[in-house]
Amino acid sequence: KDQKDASSKKPVHIFTTDIEVKRTPVKDQYKTGTCWSFATVSFLESELLRTGKGEFDLSEMFIVRHIYPEKALLYIRNHGKANFEQGGQSHDALTAIKQHGIVPENIYTGMHIEENRHNHGELSAVLKGFLDGVLLNKGGKITPMWPDAFNAILDAYLGKPPSEFPYKGTTYTPKSFFNEVLKLNLDDYIELTSYNLYPYYQKVHLDIPDNWSHSSDYNNVPIDDLEAIVDYALKNGYSVAWDGDVSEKEFSSKEIGYAVVPEKDWADKTTAEQEAEIAEPEIEKEITQELRDRTFNNFTTTDDHLMHIV
C-alpha cells in the first residue's frame, strides 16, 4: 500500500527534454573518488559519437592508474604538504591520455581483485599509508625504490596496464589506439570557471583541493558568460563535463533526482520546514556572481563531484 501510494503521488517537478546530446550508457564509479575520470571519459565518448567515430567504452581506470604516480611524486616532493586524495579534475584525464594513451574498458577494467564493482577504500588507505611511511625517512634518506613499490601496489589492486593489445584484428599500443583509432585533438577542449576573485577573460589558477596539479589553464569568465557558453554548447550538439557542488541539502540524486537552490537557505528554515514534504516547486534563488563568490569564499559551495551534462 505504501509503495502504491508513493508511486501514485504527483511529481513535484515535471520535466521535458528539450536537448539531449548523444551519449554512451552511464558507468558506475561505485565506491571510488574518481568521478573526474568517469565524467571526462563519458564526455570524450560523446565527442567520439558527435564526430562520427562510433560508440566506444573506454577505460576510466587506465587513466586513474597513470595519474596516481604523478600525484604521489608531488606528495613526496612537498613532504606530505600536498593533496593526495582520490579526486581530480578533467584536465588530469586529458593529461594522462596525452602522455599514455587510452584503452577500451574490456582491455583494462581496473578490477584486479575479482570484484564486479569498483571499490577503492582499501586501495586509497594503503597508498596514503605507504607514502606517509616513506616520508618518515627512517633510513636517513629516501631511496629511489619507493616509486617501484608504489607502482607494485597499484598493479596489485588495479592490474598492470597493457603495453599493447588487439583491437579489431590489429595490435595497438595505448597511444597508437588513441592516435590512429580515436583521433581526438585534446587541445580543442578548454576549462572554464567563473569567480570575481580572479581577472576575467584570462587563464587562472583555480584554488580548489582537487586541482592538485596546480593547473593555471582555467579560463575565467563572468557567470552570465559561463551560462551562455554551456547553453550554446548543448544547443549545438556538444556536451559539457561539469564540476559541481553536491553537498547542499536540496541536491538529491537518489530520492528525487533533481537539485534546486531555494530562495530560503536550509539553515534559515524551521525544523518543520526542513521536515515538510515538498508538494510544489519552491521559489529558487537567482544565482548571481556575488552569491557565487561569497559561497565559494565561505566554503558553503565546495568542489565535490564531476558530472557530464548531456
Short mmCIF file of N, CA and C in Angstrom, two decimals, residues 106-187:
data_model
loop_
_atom_site.label_atom_id
_atom_site.label_comp_id
_atom_site.label_asym_id
_atom_site.label_seq_id
_atom_site.Cartn_x
_atom_site.Cartn_y
_atom_site.Cartn_z
N ASN A 106 37.26 -3.19 -21.83
CA ASN A 106 37.46 -4.64 -21.70
C ASN A 106 38.93 -5.04 -21.67
N ILE A 107 39.80 -4.12 -22.08
CA ILE A 107 41.23 -4.40 -22.03
C ILE A 107 41.81 -4.11 -20.65
N TYR A 108 41.27 -3.08 -19.98
CA TYR A 108 41.76 -2.74 -18.64
C TYR A 108 40.58 -2.26 -17.81
N THR A 109 40.04 -3.16 -16.99
CA THR A 109 38.88 -2.82 -16.17
C THR A 109 39.27 -2.16 -14.85
N GLY A 110 40.51 -2.41 -14.40
CA GLY A 110 40.92 -1.89 -13.10
C GLY A 110 40.32 -2.65 -11.93
N MET A 111 39.71 -3.79 -12.21
CA MET A 111 39.13 -4.62 -11.13
C MET A 111 39.93 -5.91 -11.05
N HIS A 112 41.11 -5.80 -10.48
CA HIS A 112 42.06 -6.91 -10.44
C HIS A 112 41.84 -7.82 -9.25
N ILE A 113 40.99 -7.38 -8.32
CA ILE A 113 40.80 -8.16 -7.09
C ILE A 113 39.49 -8.95 -7.12
N GLU A 114 39.04 -9.24 -8.33
CA GLU A 114 37.90 -10.13 -8.55
C GLU A 114 36.61 -9.62 -7.92
N GLU A 115 36.39 -8.32 -8.03
CA GLU A 115 35.10 -7.75 -7.67
C GLU A 115 34.44 -7.27 -8.95
N ASN A 116 33.12 -7.13 -8.91
CA ASN A 116 32.43 -6.69 -10.11
C ASN A 116 32.06 -5.22 -10.08
N ARG A 117 32.49 -4.52 -9.02
CA ARG A 117 32.31 -3.07 -8.96
C ARG A 117 33.54 -2.44 -8.32
N HIS A 118 33.78 -1.20 -8.69
CA HIS A 118 34.97 -0.51 -8.19
C HIS A 118 34.81 -0.16 -6.71
N ASN A 119 35.84 -0.45 -5.94
CA ASN A 119 35.86 -0.09 -4.52
C ASN A 119 37.30 0.24 -4.14
N HIS A 120 37.56 1.52 -3.94
CA HIS A 120 38.94 1.96 -3.69
C HIS A 120 39.20 2.34 -2.24
N GLY A 121 38.32 1.94 -1.34
CA GLY A 121 38.50 2.30 0.07
C GLY A 121 39.83 1.80 0.61
N GLU A 122 40.09 0.52 0.45
CA GLU A 122 41.34 -0.05 0.96
C GLU A 122 42.53 0.46 0.16
N LEU A 123 42.40 0.51 -1.16
CA LEU A 123 43.49 0.98 -2.01
C LEU A 123 43.93 2.38 -1.62
N SER A 124 42.98 3.27 -1.44
CA SER A 124 43.30 4.66 -1.09
C SER A 124 44.06 4.74 0.23
N ALA A 125 43.59 3.97 1.22
CA ALA A 125 44.24 3.98 2.53
C ALA A 125 45.64 3.39 2.46
N VAL A 126 45.81 2.33 1.69
CA VAL A 126 47.12 1.68 1.57
C VAL A 126 48.12 2.61 0.88
N LEU A 127 47.70 3.26 -0.19
CA LEU A 127 48.59 4.17 -0.91
C LEU A 127 49.04 5.33 -0.03
N LYS A 128 48.09 5.92 0.67
CA LYS A 128 48.42 7.06 1.54
C LYS A 128 49.33 6.59 2.69
N GLY A 129 49.03 5.44 3.27
CA GLY A 129 49.86 4.93 4.35
C GLY A 129 51.28 4.64 3.89
N PHE A 130 51.40 4.11 2.68
CA PHE A 130 52.73 3.82 2.13
C PHE A 130 53.54 5.10 1.97
N LEU A 131 52.94 6.13 1.38
CA LEU A 131 53.66 7.39 1.16
C LEU A 131 54.05 8.04 2.47
N ASP A 132 53.14 8.00 3.43
CA ASP A 132 53.47 8.58 4.74
C ASP A 132 54.61 7.80 5.41
N GLY A 133 54.67 6.50 5.16
CA GLY A 133 55.77 5.70 5.68
C GLY A 133 57.09 6.10 5.04
N VAL A 134 57.07 6.35 3.73
CA VAL A 134 58.28 6.82 3.04
C VAL A 134 58.76 8.13 3.63
N LEU A 135 57.81 9.03 3.91
CA LEU A 135 58.15 10.35 4.42
C LEU A 135 58.72 10.32 5.84
N LEU A 136 58.52 9.23 6.57
CA LEU A 136 59.13 9.11 7.89
C LEU A 136 60.66 9.07 7.81
N ASN A 137 61.15 8.68 6.62
CA ASN A 137 62.60 8.72 6.34
C ASN A 137 63.41 7.99 7.41
N LYS A 138 62.97 6.79 7.72
CA LYS A 138 63.62 6.03 8.79
C LYS A 138 65.05 5.60 8.44
N GLY A 139 65.38 5.59 7.16
CA GLY A 139 66.74 5.19 6.77
C GLY A 139 67.71 6.34 6.67
N GLY A 140 67.26 7.53 6.98
CA GLY A 140 68.13 8.70 6.91
C GLY A 140 68.11 9.41 5.59
N LYS A 141 67.66 8.72 4.56
CA LYS A 141 67.44 9.33 3.25
C LYS A 141 66.42 8.49 2.51
N ILE A 142 65.65 9.13 1.66
CA ILE A 142 64.63 8.41 0.90
C ILE A 142 65.30 7.74 -0.29
N THR A 143 65.09 6.45 -0.43
CA THR A 143 65.72 5.69 -1.51
C THR A 143 64.96 5.89 -2.81
N PRO A 144 65.59 5.58 -3.95
CA PRO A 144 64.89 5.69 -5.24
C PRO A 144 63.97 4.51 -5.53
N MET A 145 63.78 3.62 -4.55
CA MET A 145 62.98 2.42 -4.79
C MET A 145 61.50 2.62 -4.51
N TRP A 146 61.13 3.71 -3.83
CA TRP A 146 59.73 3.84 -3.43
C TRP A 146 58.77 3.92 -4.63
N PRO A 147 59.14 4.56 -5.77
CA PRO A 147 58.18 4.57 -6.89
C PRO A 147 57.86 3.17 -7.40
N ASP A 148 58.87 2.27 -7.43
CA ASP A 148 58.63 0.90 -7.87
C ASP A 148 57.66 0.19 -6.93
N ALA A 149 57.86 0.40 -5.63
CA ALA A 149 56.97 -0.22 -4.65
C ALA A 149 55.56 0.35 -4.76
N PHE A 150 55.46 1.64 -4.99
CA PHE A 150 54.15 2.29 -5.14
C PHE A 150 53.42 1.74 -6.35
N ASN A 151 54.13 1.60 -7.47
CA ASN A 151 53.51 1.05 -8.67
C ASN A 151 53.12 -0.40 -8.49
N ALA A 152 53.87 -1.13 -7.69
CA ALA A 152 53.53 -2.53 -7.42
C ALA A 152 52.21 -2.63 -6.66
N ILE A 153 51.96 -1.68 -5.75
CA ILE A 153 50.67 -1.65 -5.04
C ILE A 153 49.54 -1.41 -6.03
N LEU A 154 49.73 -0.43 -6.92
CA LEU A 154 48.70 -0.13 -7.91
C LEU A 154 48.44 -1.34 -8.81
N ASP A 155 49.50 -2.02 -9.22
CA ASP A 155 49.33 -3.19 -10.08
C ASP A 155 48.60 -4.31 -9.35
N ALA A 156 48.85 -4.44 -8.05
CA ALA A 156 48.19 -5.49 -7.27
C ALA A 156 46.70 -5.26 -7.18
N TYR A 157 46.30 -4.01 -7.02
CA TYR A 157 44.88 -3.69 -6.85
C TYR A 157 44.15 -3.45 -8.17
N LEU A 158 44.81 -2.78 -9.11
CA LEU A 158 44.14 -2.38 -10.35
C LEU A 158 44.55 -3.23 -11.55
N GLY A 159 45.69 -3.88 -11.46
CA GLY A 159 46.21 -4.63 -12.59
C GLY A 159 47.28 -3.84 -13.31
N LYS A 160 48.19 -4.54 -13.97
CA LYS A 160 49.26 -3.87 -14.71
C LYS A 160 48.73 -3.36 -16.04
N PRO A 161 48.97 -2.10 -16.38
CA PRO A 161 48.46 -1.58 -17.65
C PRO A 161 49.12 -2.29 -18.83
N PRO A 162 48.38 -2.57 -19.88
CA PRO A 162 48.95 -3.27 -21.03
C PRO A 162 49.85 -2.35 -21.86
N SER A 163 50.93 -2.91 -22.39
CA SER A 163 51.79 -2.14 -23.30
C SER A 163 51.26 -2.20 -24.72
N GLU A 164 50.53 -3.27 -25.04
CA GLU A 164 49.87 -3.40 -26.34
C GLU A 164 48.70 -4.36 -26.20
N PHE A 165 47.79 -4.29 -27.17
CA PHE A 165 46.58 -5.11 -27.09
C PHE A 165 45.95 -5.21 -28.48
N PRO A 166 45.14 -6.26 -28.72
CA PRO A 166 44.48 -6.41 -30.01
C PRO A 166 43.16 -5.63 -30.05
N TYR A 167 42.87 -5.04 -31.19
CA TYR A 167 41.58 -4.37 -31.39
C TYR A 167 41.20 -4.51 -32.86
N LYS A 168 40.12 -5.26 -33.10
CA LYS A 168 39.60 -5.47 -34.46
C LYS A 168 40.69 -5.95 -35.42
N GLY A 169 41.46 -6.92 -34.96
CA GLY A 169 42.44 -7.56 -35.82
C GLY A 169 43.78 -6.86 -35.93
N THR A 170 43.94 -5.76 -35.24
CA THR A 170 45.20 -5.01 -35.27
C THR A 170 45.73 -4.86 -33.85
N THR A 171 47.03 -4.91 -33.72
CA THR A 171 47.65 -4.71 -32.41
C THR A 171 48.03 -3.24 -32.24
N TYR A 172 47.60 -2.68 -31.12
CA TYR A 172 47.87 -1.27 -30.83
C TYR A 172 48.57 -1.13 -29.48
N THR A 173 49.32 -0.05 -29.34
CA THR A 173 49.71 0.42 -28.01
C THR A 173 48.60 1.37 -27.56
N PRO A 174 48.53 1.69 -26.27
CA PRO A 174 47.52 2.66 -25.84
C PRO A 174 47.61 3.99 -26.58
N LYS A 175 48.82 4.45 -26.89
CA LYS A 175 48.98 5.72 -27.59
C LYS A 175 48.58 5.59 -29.06
N SER A 176 48.96 4.50 -29.71
CA SER A 176 48.59 4.35 -31.13
C SER A 176 47.09 4.14 -31.27
N PHE A 177 46.46 3.50 -30.29
CA PHE A 177 45.00 3.35 -30.32
C PHE A 177 44.33 4.72 -30.29
N PHE A 178 44.81 5.58 -29.42
CA PHE A 178 44.23 6.92 -29.35
C PHE A 178 44.50 7.71 -30.63
N ASN A 179 45.74 7.66 -31.10
CA ASN A 179 46.12 8.48 -32.26
C ASN A 179 45.55 7.97 -33.58
N GLU A 180 45.42 6.66 -33.72
CA GLU A 180 45.01 6.09 -35.00
C GLU A 180 43.54 5.70 -35.07
N VAL A 181 42.94 5.41 -33.93
CA VAL A 181 41.53 4.98 -33.92
C VAL A 181 40.62 6.10 -33.43
N LEU A 182 40.91 6.65 -32.27
CA LEU A 182 40.03 7.68 -31.69
C LEU A 182 40.24 9.04 -32.35
N LYS A 183 41.46 9.42 -32.56
CA LYS A 183 41.82 10.64 -33.32
C LYS A 183 41.12 11.90 -32.82
N LEU A 184 41.08 12.10 -31.52
CA LEU A 184 40.55 13.35 -30.97
C LEU A 184 41.72 14.30 -30.70
N ASN A 185 41.51 15.58 -31.01
CA ASN A 185 42.51 16.59 -30.68
C ASN A 185 42.17 17.15 -29.30
N LEU A 186 42.88 16.71 -28.29
CA LEU A 186 42.56 17.11 -26.92
C LEU A 186 42.83 18.59 -26.66
N ASP A 187 43.60 19.23 -27.53
CA ASP A 187 43.82 20.66 -27.39
C ASP A 187 42.61 21.48 -27.81
#
